[in-house]
Coordinates of C-alpha atoms and ligand atoms in Angstrom, one line a residue:
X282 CA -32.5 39.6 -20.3
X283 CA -30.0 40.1 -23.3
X284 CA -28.3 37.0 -24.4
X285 CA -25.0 37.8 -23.4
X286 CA -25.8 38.6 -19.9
X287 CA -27.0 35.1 -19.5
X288 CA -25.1 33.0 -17.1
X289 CA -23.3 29.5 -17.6
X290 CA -24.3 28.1 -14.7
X291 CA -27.0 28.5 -12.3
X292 CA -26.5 27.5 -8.5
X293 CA -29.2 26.3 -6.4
X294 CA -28.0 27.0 -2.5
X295 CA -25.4 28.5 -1.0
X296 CA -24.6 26.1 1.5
X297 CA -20.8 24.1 1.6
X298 CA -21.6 22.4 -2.0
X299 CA -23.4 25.7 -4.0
X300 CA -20.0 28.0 -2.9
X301 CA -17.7 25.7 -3.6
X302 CA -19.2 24.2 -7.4
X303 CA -19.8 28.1 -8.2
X304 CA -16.2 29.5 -6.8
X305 CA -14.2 26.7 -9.0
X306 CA -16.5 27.4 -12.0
X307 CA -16.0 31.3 -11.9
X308 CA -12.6 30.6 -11.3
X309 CA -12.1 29.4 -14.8
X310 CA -14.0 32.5 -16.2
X311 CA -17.7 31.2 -16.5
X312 CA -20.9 33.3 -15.6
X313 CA -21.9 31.6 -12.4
X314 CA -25.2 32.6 -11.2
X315 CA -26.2 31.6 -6.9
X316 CA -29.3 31.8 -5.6
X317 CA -29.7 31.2 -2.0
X318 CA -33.0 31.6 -0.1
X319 CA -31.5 32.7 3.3
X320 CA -29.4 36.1 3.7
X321 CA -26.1 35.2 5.7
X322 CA -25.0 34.0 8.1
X323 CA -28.2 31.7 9.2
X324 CA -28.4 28.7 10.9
X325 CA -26.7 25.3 10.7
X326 CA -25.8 22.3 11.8
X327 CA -22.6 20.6 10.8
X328 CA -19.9 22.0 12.4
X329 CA -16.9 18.9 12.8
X330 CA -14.8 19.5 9.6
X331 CA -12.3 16.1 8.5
X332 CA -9.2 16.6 7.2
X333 CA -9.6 15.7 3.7
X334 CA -11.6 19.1 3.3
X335 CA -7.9 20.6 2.9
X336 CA -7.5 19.7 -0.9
X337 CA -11.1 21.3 -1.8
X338 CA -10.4 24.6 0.6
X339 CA -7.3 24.8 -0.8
X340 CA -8.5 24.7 -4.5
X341 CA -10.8 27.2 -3.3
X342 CA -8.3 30.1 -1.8
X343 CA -10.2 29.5 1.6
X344 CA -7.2 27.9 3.5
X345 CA -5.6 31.8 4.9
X346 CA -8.8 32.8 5.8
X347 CA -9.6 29.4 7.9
X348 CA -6.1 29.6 9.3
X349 CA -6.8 33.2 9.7
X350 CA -10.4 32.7 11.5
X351 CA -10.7 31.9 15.2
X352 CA -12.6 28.0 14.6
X353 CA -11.1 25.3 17.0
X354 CA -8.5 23.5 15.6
X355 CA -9.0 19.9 15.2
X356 CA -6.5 17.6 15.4
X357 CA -8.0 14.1 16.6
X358 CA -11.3 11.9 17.5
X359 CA -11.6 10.1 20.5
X360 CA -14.2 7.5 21.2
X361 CA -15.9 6.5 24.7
X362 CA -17.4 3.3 24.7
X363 CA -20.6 1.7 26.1
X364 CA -18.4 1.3 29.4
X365 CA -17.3 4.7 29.6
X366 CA -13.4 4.4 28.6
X367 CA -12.2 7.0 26.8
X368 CA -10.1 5.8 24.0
X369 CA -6.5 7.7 23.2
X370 CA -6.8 10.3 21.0
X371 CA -6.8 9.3 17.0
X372 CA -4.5 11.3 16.0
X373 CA -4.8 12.4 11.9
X374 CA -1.1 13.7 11.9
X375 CA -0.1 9.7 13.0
X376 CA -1.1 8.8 9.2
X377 CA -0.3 11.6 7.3
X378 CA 2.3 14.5 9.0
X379 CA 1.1 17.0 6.8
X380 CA -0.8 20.5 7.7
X381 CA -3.5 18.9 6.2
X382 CA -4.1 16.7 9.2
X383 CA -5.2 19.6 11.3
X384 CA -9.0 20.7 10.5
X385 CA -11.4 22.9 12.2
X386 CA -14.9 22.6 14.4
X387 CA -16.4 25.3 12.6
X388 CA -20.0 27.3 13.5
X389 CA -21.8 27.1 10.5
X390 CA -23.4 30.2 10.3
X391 CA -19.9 32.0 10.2
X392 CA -18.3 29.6 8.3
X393 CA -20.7 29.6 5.6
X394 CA -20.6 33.1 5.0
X395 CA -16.9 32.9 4.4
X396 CA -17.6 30.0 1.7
X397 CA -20.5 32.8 -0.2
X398 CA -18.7 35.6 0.2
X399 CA -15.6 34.2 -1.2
X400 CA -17.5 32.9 -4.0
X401 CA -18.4 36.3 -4.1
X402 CA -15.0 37.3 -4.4
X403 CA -14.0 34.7 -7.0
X404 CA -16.7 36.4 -9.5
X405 CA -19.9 34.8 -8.3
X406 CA -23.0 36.9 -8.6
X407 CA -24.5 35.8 -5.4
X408 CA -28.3 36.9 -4.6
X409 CA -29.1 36.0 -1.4
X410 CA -32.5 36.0 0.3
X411 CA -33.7 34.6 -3.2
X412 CA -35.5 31.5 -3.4
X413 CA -35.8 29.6 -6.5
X414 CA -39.3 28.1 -7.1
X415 CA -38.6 25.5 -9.6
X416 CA -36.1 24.2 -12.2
X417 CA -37.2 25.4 -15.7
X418 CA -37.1 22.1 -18.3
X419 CA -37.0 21.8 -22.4
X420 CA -38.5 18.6 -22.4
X421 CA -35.6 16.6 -20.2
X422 CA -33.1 19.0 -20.3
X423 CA -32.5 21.8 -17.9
X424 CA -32.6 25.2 -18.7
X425 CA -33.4 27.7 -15.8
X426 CA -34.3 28.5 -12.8
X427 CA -37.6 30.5 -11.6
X428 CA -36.3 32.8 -8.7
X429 CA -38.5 35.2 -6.1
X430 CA -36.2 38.1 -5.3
X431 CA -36.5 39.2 -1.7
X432 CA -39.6 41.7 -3.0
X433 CA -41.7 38.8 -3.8
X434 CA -41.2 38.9 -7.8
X435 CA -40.7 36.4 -9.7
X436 CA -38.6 35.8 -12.8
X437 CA -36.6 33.5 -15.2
X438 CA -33.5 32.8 -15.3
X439 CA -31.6 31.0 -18.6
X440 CA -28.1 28.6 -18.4
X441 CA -26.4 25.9 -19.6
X442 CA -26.6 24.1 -16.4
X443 CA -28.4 24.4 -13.5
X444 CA -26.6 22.8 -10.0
X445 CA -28.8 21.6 -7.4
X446 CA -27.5 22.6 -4.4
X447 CA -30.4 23.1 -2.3
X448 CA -29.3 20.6 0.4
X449 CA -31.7 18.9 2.1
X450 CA -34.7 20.2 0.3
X451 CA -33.3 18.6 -2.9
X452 CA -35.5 19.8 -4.9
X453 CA -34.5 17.9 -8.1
X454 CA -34.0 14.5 -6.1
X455 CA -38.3 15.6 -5.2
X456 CA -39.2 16.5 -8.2
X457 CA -38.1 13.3 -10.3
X458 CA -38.8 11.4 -7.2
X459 CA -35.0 10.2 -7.1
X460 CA -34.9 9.5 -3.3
X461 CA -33.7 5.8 -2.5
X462 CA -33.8 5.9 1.1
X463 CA -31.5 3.8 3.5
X464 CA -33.6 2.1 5.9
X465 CA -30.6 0.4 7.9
X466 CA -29.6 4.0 9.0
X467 CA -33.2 5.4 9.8
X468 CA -31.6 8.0 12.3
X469 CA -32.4 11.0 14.5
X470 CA -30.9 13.5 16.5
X471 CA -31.2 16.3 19.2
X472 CA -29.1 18.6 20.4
X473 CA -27.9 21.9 21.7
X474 CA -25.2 24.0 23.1
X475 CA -23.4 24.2 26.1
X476 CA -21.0 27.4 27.7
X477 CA -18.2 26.4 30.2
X478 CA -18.5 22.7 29.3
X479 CA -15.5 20.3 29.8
X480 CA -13.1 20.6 27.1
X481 CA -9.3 19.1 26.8
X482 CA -6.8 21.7 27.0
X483 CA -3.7 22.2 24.2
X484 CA -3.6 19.9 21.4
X485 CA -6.8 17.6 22.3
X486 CA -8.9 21.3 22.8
X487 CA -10.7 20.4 19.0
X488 CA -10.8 16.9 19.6
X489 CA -14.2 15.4 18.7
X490 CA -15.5 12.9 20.7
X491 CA -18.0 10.1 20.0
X492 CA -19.8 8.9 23.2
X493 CA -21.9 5.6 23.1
X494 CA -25.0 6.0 25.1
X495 CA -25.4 2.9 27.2
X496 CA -27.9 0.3 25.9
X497 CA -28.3 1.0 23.1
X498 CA -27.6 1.9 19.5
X499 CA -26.7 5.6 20.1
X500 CA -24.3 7.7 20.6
X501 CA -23.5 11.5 21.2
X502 CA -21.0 14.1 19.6
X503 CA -19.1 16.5 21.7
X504 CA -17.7 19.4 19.8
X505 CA -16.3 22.4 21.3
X506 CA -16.8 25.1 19.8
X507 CA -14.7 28.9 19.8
X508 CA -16.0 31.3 22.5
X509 CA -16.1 28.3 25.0
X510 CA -19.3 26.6 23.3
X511 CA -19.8 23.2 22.9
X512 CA -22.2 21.3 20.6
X513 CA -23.7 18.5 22.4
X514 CA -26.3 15.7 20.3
X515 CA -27.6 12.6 20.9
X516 CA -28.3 10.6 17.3
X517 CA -30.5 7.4 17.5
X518 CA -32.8 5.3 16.0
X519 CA -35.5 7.6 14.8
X520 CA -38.5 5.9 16.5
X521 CA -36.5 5.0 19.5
X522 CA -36.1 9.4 19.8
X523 CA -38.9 10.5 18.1
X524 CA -41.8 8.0 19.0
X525 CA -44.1 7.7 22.7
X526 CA -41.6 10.2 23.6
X527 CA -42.9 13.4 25.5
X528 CA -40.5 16.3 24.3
X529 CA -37.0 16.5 22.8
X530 CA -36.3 18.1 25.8
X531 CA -37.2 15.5 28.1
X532 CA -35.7 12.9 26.0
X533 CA -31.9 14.7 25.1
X534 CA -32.1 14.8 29.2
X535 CA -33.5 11.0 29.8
X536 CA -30.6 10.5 27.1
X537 CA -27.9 12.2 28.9
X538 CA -28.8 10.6 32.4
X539 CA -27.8 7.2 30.1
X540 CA -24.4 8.6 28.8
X541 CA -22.8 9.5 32.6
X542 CA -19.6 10.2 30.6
X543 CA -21.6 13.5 28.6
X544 CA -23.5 14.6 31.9
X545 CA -20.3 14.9 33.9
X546 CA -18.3 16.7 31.1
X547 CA -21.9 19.5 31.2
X548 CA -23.0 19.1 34.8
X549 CA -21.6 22.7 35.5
X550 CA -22.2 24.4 32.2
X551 CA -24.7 26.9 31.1
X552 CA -27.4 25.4 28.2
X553 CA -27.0 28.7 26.1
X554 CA -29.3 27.2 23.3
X555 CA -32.6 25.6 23.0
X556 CA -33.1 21.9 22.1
X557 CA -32.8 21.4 17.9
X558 CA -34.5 17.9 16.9
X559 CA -34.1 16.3 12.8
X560 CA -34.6 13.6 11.2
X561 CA -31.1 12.9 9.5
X562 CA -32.0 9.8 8.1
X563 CA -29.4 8.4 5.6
X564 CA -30.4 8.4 1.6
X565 CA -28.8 9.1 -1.7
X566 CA -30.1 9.8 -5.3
X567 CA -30.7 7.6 -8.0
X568 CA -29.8 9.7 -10.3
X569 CA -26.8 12.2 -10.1
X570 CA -27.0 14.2 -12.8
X571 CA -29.6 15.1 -16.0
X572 CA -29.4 16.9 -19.3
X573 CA -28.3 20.3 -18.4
X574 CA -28.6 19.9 -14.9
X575 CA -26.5 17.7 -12.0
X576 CA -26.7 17.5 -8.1
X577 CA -24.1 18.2 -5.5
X578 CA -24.4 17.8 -1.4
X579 CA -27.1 16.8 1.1
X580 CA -29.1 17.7 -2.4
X581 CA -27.3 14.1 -4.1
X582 CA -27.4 12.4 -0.8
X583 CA -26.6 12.3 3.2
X584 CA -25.0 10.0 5.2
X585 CA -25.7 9.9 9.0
X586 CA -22.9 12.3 10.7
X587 CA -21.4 9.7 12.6
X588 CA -18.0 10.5 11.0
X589 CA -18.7 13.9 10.2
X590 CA -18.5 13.5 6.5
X591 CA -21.3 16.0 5.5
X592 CA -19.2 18.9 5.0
X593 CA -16.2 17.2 3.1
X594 CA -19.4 15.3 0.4
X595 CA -20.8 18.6 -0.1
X596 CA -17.0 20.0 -0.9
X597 CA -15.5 16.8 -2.8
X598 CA -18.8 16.5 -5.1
X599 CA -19.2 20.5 -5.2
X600 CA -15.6 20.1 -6.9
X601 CA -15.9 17.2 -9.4
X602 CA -19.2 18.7 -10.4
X603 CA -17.3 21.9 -11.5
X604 CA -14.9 20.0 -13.1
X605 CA -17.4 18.0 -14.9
X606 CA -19.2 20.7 -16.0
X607 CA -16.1 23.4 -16.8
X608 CA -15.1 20.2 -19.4
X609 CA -18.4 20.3 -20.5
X610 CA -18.7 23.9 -20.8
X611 CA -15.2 23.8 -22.5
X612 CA -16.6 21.0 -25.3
X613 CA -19.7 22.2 -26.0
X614 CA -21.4 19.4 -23.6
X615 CA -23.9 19.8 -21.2
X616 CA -25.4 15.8 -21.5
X617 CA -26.3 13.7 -18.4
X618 CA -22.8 11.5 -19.2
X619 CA -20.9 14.5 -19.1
X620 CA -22.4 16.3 -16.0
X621 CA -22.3 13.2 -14.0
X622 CA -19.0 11.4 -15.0
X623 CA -17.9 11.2 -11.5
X624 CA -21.0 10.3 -9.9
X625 CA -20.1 6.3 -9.9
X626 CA -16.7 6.8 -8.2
X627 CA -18.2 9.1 -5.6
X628 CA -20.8 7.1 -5.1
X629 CA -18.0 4.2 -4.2
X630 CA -16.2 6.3 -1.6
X631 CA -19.4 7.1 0.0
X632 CA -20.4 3.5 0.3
X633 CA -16.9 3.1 2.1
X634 CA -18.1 5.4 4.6
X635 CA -21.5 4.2 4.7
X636 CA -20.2 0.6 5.3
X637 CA -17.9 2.4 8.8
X638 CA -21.1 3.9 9.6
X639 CA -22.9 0.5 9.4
X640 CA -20.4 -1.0 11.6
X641 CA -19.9 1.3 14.2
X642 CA -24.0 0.8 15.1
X643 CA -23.7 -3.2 14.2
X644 CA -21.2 -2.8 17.5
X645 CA -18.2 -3.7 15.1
X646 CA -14.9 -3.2 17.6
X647 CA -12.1 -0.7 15.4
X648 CA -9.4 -1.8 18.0
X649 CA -9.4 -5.3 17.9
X650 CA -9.8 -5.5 14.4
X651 CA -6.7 -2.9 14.6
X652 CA -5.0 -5.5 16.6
X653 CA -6.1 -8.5 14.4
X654 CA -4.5 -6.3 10.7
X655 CA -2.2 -3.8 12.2
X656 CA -1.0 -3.3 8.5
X657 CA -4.4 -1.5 7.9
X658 CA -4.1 0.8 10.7
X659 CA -3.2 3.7 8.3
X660 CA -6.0 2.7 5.5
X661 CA -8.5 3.0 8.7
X662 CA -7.2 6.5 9.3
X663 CA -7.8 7.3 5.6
X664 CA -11.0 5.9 5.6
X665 CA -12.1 8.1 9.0
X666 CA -9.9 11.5 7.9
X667 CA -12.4 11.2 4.4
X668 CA -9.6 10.1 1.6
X669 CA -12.0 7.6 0.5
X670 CA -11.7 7.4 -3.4
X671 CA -8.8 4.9 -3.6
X672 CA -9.4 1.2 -4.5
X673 CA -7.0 -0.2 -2.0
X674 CA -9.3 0.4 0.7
X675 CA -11.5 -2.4 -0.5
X676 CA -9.0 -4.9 1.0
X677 CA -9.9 -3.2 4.5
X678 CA -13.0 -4.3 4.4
X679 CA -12.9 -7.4 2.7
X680 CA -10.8 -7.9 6.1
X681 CA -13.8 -6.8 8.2
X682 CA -15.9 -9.3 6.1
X683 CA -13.2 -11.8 7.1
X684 CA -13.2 -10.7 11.0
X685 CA -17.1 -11.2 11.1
X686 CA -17.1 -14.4 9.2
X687 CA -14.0 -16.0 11.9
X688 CA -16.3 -14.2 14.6
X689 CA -19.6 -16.2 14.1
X690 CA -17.9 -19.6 13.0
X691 CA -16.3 -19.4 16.8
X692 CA -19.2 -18.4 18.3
X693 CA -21.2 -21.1 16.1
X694 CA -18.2 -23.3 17.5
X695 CA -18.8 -22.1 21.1
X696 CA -22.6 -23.0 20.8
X697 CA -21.9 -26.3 19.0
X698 CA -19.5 -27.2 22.1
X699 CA -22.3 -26.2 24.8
X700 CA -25.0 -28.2 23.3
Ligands
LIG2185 C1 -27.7 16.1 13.0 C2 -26.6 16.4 12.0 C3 -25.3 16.6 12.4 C4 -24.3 16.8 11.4 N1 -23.0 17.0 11.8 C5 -22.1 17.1 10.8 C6 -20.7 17.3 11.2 O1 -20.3 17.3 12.4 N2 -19.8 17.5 10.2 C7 -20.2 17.5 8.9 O2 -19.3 17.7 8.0 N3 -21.4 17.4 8.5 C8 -22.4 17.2 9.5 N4 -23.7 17.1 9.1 C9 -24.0 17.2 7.6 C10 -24.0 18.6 7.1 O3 -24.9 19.4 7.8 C11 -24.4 18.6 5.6 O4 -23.9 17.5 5.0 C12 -23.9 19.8 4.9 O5 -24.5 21.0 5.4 C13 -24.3 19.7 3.4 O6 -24.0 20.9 2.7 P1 -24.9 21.4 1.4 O7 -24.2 22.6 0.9 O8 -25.1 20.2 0.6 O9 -26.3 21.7 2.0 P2 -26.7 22.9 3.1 O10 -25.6 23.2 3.9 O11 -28.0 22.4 3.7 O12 -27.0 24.1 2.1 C14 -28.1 24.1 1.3 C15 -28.5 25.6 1.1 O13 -29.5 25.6 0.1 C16 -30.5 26.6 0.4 N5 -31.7 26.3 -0.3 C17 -32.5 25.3 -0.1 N6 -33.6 25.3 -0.9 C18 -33.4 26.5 -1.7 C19 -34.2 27.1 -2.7 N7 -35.3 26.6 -3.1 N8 -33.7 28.2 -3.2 C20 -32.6 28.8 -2.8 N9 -31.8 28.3 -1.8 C21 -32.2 27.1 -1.3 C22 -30.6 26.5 1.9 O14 -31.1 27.7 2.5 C23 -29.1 26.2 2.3 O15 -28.4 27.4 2.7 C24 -24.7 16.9 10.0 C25 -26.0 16.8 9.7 C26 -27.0 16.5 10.6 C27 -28.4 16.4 10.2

């Protein structure tokens, strides 16, 4: 290969983080090079979009061709509880009336296929069907990638930086054995699709809604889908699903017979897919980003899909990552500092939604603490609609910390009183 064929950048994956780190590089004239081991559209599962994807998609000239595509429109979440009530709708337009408050339920497979080839567009050189074997290294520092084209051979491939986009097969975060697993949110999920399920009708159509399964400390997701598909999981402890159980399938329907408020809304649909089964257990890296080479997406770290965060983490870090590394590029700096600037503030907004996550299983109630600081009602929203990288939403849950601590001095005060 001649020098100046060499790319900038090398992208691991082609998933929501490796389009949108190589479209926002390319756009500022950079040699981006993507290697993705699957030829599009494949499999995936993801498909609830929150609103704060907006700002990224928009950045990344994707927001015609979502308004454009035929993917439900989301407006709102609603929650059922343990009892069965369905909560109102949460509407995102409440807090913010902007067209950013409408998002999509998106099928991955199509959706991702829009992302590549509009990196594509934007002046990626995408090679799909091409699986990179390892990262190359000078010592500590990043300088390649060894691919297999889609005939089997192999060969080396030179940048500046390499991005690690490789999802959930982080291959960097295995490699340096990065992992810091989060035991607290040791999760599992199975799931499948549904034709001629329930679904609202107008505005509440896209709604997502969260269904507590009764007893205990799971609950399912209800998307509806375009072409009158719904998605239909059940997430849970992952030895609770996965252990002395007989099959997925005989669990995802001992699980439904325990959330009535799911088997009514499928009792007359057609199961039009078989059963799916993961481990989606929560972790993060300990390390974001290297000499030459940084980590963006389920490749830095996941967070269980309670809130459906997933996709907007893979955009949000996909874009500070090219920003990081378009300054660097720019300055003639490619060092771990550089590359992974924005790593600590991210790493703060995705502890807010971690700490939600926590207290949605720990059977935290959102409406009474609503009731309790009706000033915070909008921060909630900002917290659940992604806009988590503003300090001001600390004071939200330093007043959850406050709520729990009045909660167990009355009910050490109840106790007291009985004995
Ligand atoms: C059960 C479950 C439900 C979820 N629900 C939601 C939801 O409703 N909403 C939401 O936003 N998120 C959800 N998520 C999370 C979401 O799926 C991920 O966060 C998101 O896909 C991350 O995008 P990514 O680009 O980082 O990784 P991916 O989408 O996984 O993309 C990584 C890509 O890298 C490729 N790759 C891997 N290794 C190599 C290699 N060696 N060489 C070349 N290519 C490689 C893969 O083929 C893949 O295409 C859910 C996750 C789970 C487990």
């Amino acid at each position: 290969m001649i020098a100046s064929d060499k790319p900038n950048v090398v992208v691991i994956g082609g998933g929501p983080a490796g389009s949108t780190v190589s479209t926002l590089i390319a756009q500022k004239g950079y040699r981006v090079e993507l290697f993705e081991r699957e030829v599009f559209p494949r499999y995936h599962i993801g498909e609830s979009m929150i609103p704060e994807t907006y700002w990224v998609l928009k950045r990344l000239n994707m927001l015609d061709k979502m308004k454009g595509s035929h993917f439900i429109k989301k407006y709102s979440v609603q929650f059922v509880g343990q009892s069965g009530r369905l909560s109102a709708p949460f509407y995102f337009h409440d807090n913010k009336p902007h067209e950013c408050s409408q998002t999509w339920q998106v099928r991955r497979s199509e959706f991702d296929l829009m992302m590549i080839e509009n990196a594509a567009e934007h002046g990626v050189t995408v090679h799909q069907g091409t699986r990179v074997l390892e990262v190359l290294f000078d010592g500590d520092r990043a300088i390649g990638v060894k691919v297999a084209d889609p005939s089997g051979e192999t060969r080396e491939v030179f940048a500046d930086v390499v991005v690690d986009a490789s999802g959930q097969s982080s291959m960097l975060i295995n490699k340096f054995k990065l992992r810091v697993p989060d035991p607290e949110l040791n999760k599992g999920a199975i799931w499948t699709y549904f034709k001629g399920a329930y679904r609202d009708v107008g505005k509440d159509e896209g709604a997502t809604v969260v269904l507590s399964v009764q007893g205990k400390n799971g609950w399912f997701w209800y998307i509806p889908l375009h072409d009158d598909i719904v998605s239909v999981g059940v997430v849970g402890d992952f030895d609770y699903l996965f252990k002395g159980r007989t099959s997925h399938e005989q669990t995802y329907a001992e699980e439904l017979e325990r959330c009535p408020a799911v088997k009514e809304r499928v009792e007359n649909a057609e199961q039009v897919e078989k059963i799916f089964a993961t481990k989606d257990y929560t972790y993060r890296a300990s390390q974001g980003s290297g000499d030459g080479w940084v980590l963006v997406g389920d490749a830095f770290g996941f967070l269980d899909p309670l809130y459906s965060s997933g996709v907007l983490l893979a955009l949000k870090s996909g874009e500070l990552a090219a920003d990081a590394i378009c300054d660097g590029l720019e300055k003639g700096d490619t060092s771990k500092d550089q590359l992974g600037h924005w790593v600590p503030n991210y790493l703060v907004g995705m502890k807010r939604m971690r700490r939600l996550v926590s207290e949605y299983y720990e059977g935290f109630n959102f409406g009474r603490f609503i009731r309790r600081f009706p000033h915070y009602t909008g921060r909630v929203t900002d917290l659940l609609i992604g806009d988590l990288f503003k300090d001001d939403l600390d004071e939200v849950i330093a007043s959850m910390d406050q709520m729990k601590a009045e909660d167990e001095e009355a009910r050490l005060m109840s106790t007291k009183e009985q004995d």
